[in-house]
JSON list of C-alpha atoms in Angstrom, two decimals:
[
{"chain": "A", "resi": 1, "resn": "UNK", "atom": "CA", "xyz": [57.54, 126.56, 32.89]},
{"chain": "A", "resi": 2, "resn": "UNK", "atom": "CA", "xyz": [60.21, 124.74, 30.96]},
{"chain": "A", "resi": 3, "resn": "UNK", "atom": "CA", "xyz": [58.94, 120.98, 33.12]},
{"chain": "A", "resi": 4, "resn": "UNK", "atom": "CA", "xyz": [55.57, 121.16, 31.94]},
{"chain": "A", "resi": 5, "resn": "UNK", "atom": "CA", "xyz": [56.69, 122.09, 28.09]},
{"chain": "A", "resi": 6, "resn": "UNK", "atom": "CA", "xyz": [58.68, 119.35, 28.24]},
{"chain": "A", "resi": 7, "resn": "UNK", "atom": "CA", "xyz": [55.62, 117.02, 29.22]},
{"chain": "A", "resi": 8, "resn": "UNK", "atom": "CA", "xyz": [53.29, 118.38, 26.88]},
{"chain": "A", "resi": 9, "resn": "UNK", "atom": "CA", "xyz": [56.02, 118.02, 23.89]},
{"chain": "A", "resi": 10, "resn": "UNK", "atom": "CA", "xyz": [56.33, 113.96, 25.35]},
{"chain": "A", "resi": 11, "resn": "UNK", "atom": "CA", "xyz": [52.86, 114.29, 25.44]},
{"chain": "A", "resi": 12, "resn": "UNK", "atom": "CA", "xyz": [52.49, 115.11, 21.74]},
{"chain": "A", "resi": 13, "resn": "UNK", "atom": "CA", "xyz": [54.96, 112.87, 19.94]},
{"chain": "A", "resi": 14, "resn": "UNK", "atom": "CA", "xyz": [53.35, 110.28, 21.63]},
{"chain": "A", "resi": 15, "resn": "UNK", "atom": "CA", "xyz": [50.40, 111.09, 20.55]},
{"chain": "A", "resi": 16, "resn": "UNK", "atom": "CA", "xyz": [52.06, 111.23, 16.63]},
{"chain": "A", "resi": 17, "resn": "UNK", "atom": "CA", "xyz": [53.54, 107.89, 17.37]},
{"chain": "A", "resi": 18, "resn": "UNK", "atom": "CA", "xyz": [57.38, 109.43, 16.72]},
{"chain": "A", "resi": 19, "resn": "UNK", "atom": "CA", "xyz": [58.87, 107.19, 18.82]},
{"chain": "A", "resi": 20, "resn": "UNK", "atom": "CA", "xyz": [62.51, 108.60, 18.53]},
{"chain": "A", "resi": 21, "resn": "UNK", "atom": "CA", "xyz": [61.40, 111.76, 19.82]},
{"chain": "A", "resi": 22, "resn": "UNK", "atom": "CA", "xyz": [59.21, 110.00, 22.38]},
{"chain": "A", "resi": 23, "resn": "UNK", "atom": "CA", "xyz": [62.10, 107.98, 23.82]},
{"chain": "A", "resi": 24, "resn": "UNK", "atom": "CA", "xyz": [64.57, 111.59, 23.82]},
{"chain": "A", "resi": 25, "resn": "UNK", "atom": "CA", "xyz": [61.70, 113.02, 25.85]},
{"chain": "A", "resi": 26, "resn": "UNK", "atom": "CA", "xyz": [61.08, 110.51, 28.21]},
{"chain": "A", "resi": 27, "resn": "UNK", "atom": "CA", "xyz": [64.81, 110.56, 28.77]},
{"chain": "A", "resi": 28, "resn": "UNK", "atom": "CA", "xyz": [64.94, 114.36, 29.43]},
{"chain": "A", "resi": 29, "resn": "UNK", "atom": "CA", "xyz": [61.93, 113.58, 31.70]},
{"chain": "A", "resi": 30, "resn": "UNK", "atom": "CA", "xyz": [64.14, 111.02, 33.66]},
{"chain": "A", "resi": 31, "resn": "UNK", "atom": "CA", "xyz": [67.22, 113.17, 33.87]},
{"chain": "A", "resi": 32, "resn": "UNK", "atom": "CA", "xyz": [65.05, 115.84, 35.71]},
{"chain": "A", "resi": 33, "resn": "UNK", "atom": "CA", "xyz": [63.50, 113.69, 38.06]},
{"chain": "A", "resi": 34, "resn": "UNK", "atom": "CA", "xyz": [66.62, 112.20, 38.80]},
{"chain": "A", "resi": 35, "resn": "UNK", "atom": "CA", "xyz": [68.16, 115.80, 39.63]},
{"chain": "A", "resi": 36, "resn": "UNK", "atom": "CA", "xyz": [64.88, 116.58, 41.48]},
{"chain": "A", "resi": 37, "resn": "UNK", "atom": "CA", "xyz": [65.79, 113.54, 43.98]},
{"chain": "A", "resi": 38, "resn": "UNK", "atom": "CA", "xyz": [69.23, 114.93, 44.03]},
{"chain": "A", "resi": 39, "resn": "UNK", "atom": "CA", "xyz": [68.08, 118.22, 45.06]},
{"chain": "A", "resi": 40, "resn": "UNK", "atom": "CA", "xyz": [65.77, 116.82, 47.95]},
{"chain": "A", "resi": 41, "resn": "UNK", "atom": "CA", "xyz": [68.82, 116.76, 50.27]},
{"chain": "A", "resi": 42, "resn": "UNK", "atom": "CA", "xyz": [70.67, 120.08, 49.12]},
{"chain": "A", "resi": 43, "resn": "UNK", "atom": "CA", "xyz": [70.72, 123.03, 51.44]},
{"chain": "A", "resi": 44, "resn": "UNK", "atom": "CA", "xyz": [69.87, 125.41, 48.98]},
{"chain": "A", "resi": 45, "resn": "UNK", "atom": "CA", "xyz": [66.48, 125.67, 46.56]},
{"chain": "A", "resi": 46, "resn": "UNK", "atom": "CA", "xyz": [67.28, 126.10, 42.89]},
{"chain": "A", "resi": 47, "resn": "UNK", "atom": "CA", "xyz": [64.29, 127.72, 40.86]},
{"chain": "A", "resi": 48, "resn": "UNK", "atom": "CA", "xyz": [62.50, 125.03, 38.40]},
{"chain": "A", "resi": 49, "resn": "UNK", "atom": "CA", "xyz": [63.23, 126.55, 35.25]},
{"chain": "A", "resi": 50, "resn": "UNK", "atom": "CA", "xyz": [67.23, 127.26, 36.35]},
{"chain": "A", "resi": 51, "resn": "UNK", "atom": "CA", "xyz": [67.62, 123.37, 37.17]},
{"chain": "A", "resi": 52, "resn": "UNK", "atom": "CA", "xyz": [65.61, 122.01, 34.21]},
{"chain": "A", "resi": 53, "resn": "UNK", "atom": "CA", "xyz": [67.97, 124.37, 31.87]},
{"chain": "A", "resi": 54, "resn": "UNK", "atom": "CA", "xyz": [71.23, 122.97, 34.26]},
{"chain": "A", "resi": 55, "resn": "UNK", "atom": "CA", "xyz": [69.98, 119.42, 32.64]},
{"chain": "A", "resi": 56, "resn": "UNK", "atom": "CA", "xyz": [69.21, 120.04, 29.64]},
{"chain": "A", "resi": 57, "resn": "UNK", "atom": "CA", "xyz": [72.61, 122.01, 29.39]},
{"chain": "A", "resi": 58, "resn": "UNK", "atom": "CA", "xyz": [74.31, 119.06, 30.53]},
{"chain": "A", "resi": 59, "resn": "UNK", "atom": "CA", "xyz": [72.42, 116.48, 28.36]},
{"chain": "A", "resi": 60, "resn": "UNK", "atom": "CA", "xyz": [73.91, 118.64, 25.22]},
{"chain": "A", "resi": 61, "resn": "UNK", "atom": "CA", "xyz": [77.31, 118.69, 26.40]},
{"chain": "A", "resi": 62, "resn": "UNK", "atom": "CA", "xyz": [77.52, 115.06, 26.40]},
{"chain": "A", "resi": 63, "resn": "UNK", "atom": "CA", "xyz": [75.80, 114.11, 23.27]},
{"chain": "A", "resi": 64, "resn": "UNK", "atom": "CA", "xyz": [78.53, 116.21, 21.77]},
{"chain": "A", "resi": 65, "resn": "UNK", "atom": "CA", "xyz": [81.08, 114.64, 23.35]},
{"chain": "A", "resi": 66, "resn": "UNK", "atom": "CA", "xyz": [79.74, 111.18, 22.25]},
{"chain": "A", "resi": 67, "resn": "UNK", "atom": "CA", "xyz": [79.12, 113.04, 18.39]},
{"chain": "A", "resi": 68, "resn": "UNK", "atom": "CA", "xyz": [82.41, 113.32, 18.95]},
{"chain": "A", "resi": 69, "resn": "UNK", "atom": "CA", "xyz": [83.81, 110.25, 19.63]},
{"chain": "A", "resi": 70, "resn": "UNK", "atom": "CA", "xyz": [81.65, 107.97, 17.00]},
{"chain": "A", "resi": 71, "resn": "UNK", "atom": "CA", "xyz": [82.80, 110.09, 14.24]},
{"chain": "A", "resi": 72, "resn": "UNK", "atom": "CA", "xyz": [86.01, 109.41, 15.39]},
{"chain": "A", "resi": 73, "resn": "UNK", "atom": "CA", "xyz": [85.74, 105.97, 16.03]},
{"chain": "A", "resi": 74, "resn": "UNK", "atom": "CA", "xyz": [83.47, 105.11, 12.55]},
{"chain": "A", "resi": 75, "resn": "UNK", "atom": "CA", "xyz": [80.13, 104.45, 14.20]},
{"chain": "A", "resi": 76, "resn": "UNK", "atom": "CA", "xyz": [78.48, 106.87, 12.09]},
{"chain": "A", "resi": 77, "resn": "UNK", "atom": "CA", "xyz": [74.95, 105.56, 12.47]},
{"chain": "A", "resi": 78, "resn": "UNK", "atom": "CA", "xyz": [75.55, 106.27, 16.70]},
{"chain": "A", "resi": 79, "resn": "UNK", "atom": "CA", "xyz": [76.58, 109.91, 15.84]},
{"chain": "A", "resi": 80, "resn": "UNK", "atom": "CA", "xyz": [73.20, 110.18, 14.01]},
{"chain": "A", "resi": 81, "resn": "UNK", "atom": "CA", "xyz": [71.69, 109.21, 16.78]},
{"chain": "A", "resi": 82, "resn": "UNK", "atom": "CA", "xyz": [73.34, 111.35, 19.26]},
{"chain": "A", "resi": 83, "resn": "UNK", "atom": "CA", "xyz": [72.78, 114.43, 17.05]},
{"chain": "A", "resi": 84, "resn": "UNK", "atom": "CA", "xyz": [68.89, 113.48, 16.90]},
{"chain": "A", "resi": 85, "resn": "UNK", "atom": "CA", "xyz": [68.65, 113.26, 20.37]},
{"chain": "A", "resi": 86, "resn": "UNK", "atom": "CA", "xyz": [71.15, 117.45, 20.44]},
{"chain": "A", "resi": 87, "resn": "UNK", "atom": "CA", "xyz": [68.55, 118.72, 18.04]},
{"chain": "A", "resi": 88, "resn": "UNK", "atom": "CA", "xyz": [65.14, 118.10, 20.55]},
{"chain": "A", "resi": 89, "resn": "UNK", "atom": "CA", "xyz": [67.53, 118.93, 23.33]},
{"chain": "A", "resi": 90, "resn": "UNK", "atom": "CA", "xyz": [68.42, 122.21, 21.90]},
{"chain": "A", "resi": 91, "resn": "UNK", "atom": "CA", "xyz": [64.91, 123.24, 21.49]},
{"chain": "A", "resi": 92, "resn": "UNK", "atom": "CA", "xyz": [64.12, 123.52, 24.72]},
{"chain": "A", "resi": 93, "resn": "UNK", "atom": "CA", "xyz": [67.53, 126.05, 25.68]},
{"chain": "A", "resi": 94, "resn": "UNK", "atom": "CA", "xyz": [67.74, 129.27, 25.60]},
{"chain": "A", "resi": 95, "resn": "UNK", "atom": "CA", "xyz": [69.43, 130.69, 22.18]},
{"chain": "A", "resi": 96, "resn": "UNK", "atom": "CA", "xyz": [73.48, 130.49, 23.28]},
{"chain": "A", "resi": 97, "resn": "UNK", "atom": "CA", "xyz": [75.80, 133.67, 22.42]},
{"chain": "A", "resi": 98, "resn": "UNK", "atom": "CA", "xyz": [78.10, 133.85, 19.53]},
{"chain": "A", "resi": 99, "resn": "UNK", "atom": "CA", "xyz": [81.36, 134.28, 19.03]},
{"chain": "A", "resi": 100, "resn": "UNK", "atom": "CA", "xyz": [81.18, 138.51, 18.90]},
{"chain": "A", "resi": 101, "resn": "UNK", "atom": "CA", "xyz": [78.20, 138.39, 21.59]},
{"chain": "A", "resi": 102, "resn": "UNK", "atom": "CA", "xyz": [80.40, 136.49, 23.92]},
{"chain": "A", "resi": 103, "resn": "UNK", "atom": "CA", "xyz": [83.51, 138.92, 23.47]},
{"chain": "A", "resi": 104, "resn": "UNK", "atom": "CA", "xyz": [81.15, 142.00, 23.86]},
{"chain": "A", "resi": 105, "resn": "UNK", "atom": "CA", "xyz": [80.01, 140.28, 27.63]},
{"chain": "A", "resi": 106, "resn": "UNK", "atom": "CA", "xyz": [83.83, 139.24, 28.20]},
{"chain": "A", "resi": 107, "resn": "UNK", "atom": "CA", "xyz": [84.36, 143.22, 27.71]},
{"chain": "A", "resi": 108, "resn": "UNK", "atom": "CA", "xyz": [81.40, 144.25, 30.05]},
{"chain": "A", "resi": 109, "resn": "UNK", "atom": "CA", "xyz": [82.22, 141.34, 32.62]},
{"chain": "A", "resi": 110, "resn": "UNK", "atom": "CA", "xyz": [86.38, 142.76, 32.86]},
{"chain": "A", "resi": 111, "resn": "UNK", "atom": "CA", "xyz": [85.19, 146.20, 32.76]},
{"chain": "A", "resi": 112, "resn": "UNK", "atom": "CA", "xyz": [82.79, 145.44, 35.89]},
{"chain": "A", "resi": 113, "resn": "UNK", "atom": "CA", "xyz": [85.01, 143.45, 37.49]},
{"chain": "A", "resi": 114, "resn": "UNK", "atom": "CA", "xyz": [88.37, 145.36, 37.28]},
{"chain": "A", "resi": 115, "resn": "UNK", "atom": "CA", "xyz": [89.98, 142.39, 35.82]},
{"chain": "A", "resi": 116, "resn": "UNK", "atom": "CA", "xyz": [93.47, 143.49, 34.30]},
{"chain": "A", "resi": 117, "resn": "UNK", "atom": "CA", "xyz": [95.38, 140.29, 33.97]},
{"chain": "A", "resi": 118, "resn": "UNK", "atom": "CA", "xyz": [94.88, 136.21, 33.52]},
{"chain": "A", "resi": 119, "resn": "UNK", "atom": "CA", "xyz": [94.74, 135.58, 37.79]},
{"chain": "A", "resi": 120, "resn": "UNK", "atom": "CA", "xyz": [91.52, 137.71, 37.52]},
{"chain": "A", "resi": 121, "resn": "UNK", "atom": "CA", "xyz": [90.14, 134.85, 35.09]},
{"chain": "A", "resi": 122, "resn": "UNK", "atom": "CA", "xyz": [87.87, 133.78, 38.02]},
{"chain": "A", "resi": 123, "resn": "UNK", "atom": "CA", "xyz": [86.42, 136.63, 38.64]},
{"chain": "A", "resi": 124, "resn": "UNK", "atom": "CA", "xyz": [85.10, 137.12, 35.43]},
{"chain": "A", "resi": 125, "resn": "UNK", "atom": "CA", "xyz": [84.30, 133.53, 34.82]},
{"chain": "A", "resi": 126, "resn": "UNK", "atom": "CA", "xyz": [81.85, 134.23, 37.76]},
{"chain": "A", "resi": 127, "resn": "UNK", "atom": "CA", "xyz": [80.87, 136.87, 36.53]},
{"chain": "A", "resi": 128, "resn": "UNK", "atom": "CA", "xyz": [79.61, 135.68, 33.20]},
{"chain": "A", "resi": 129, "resn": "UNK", "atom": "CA", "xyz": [78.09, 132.75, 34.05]},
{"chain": "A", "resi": 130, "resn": "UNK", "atom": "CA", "xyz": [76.15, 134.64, 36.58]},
{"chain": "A", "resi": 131, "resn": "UNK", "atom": "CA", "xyz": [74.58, 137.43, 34.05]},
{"chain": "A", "resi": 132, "resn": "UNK", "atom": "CA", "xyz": [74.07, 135.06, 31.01]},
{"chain": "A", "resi": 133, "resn": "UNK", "atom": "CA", "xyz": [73.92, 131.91, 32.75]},
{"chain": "A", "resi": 134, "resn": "UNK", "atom": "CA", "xyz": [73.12, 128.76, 30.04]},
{"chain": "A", "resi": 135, "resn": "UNK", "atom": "CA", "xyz": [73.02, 131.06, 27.35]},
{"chain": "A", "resi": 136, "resn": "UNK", "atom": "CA", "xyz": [76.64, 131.01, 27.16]},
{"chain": "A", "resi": 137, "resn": "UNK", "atom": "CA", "xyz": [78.79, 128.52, 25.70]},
{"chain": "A", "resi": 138, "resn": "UNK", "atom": "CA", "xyz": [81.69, 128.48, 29.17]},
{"chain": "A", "resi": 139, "resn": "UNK", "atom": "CA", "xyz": [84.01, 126.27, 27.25]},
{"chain": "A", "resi": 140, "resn": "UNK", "atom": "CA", "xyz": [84.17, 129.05, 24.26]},
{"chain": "A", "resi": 141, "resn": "UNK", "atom": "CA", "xyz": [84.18, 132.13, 26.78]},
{"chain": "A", "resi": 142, "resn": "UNK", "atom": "CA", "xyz": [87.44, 130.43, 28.87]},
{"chain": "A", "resi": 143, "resn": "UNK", "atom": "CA", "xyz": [89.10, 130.48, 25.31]},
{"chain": "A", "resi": 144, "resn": "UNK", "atom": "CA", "xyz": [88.05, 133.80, 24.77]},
{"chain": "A", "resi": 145, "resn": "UNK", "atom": "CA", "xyz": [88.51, 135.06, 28.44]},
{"chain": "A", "resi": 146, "resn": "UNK", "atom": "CA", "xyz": [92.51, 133.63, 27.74]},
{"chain": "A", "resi": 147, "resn": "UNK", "atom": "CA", "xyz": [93.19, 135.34, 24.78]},
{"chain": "A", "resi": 148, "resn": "UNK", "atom": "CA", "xyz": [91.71, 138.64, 26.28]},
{"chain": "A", "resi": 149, "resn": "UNK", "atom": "CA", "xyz": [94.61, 139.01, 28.60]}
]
């Protein structure tokens, strides 16, 4: 399970004294235990590995953001933080689709779906996120998905 690599790589760098990548772990630690008190009062059960991979993917999307924005605002020192912190994050998702991946499962997802023009966006939208899941980079596939049509 994806939890108890994620332990066993905190774990580890403590063990090696790394105390960058000990502090990015123990963060990733916190985010899921904060989502597993979330999910206490949902009505529906998420599988482990499927919320732990929801995190994670959510972690990366705002360290880019924030990559982002230091760049932009000069605070290069807090970008080479933030990308630190992407790089451990990244090692524990799955490999994400590339441009030509991600236009072959647009194909398969209209094709399936019947879609013939942009109001059918939805459908396939739905339809890709529920074959490939966190292995697919939605904000690319929407621009993709756009200029299909």
């Amino acid at each position: 399970m994806l939890r108890d690599t994620i332990k066993a790589e905190t774990v580890t760098a403590m063990k090696a004294k790394d105390k960058d990548r000990t502090a990015t772990l123990r963060l990733i630690g916190a985010k899921i235990k904060d989502r597993d008190i979330e999910m206490r009062t949902a009505s529906k059960e998420v599988p482990d590995d499927e919320l732990v991979t929801e995190v994670l993917t959510k972690m990366a999307k705002q360290r880019r953001e924030s990559i982002t924005m230091y760049v932009d605002g000069g605070r290069q020192e807090l970008a080479d933080k933030e990308k630190y912190e992407l790089a451990v994050i990244e090692e524990f998702l799955p490999k994400t689709l590339d441009e030509a991946e991600t236009k072959a499962a647009i194909a398969d997802a209209k094709a399936t779906t019947g879609a013939d023009s942009i109001k059918d966006m939805g459908k396939v939208m739905g339809e890709l996120k529920a074959k490939h899941g966190a292995s697919l980079d939605m904000s690319l596939a929407s621009k993709l998905v756009k200029e299909s049509f």
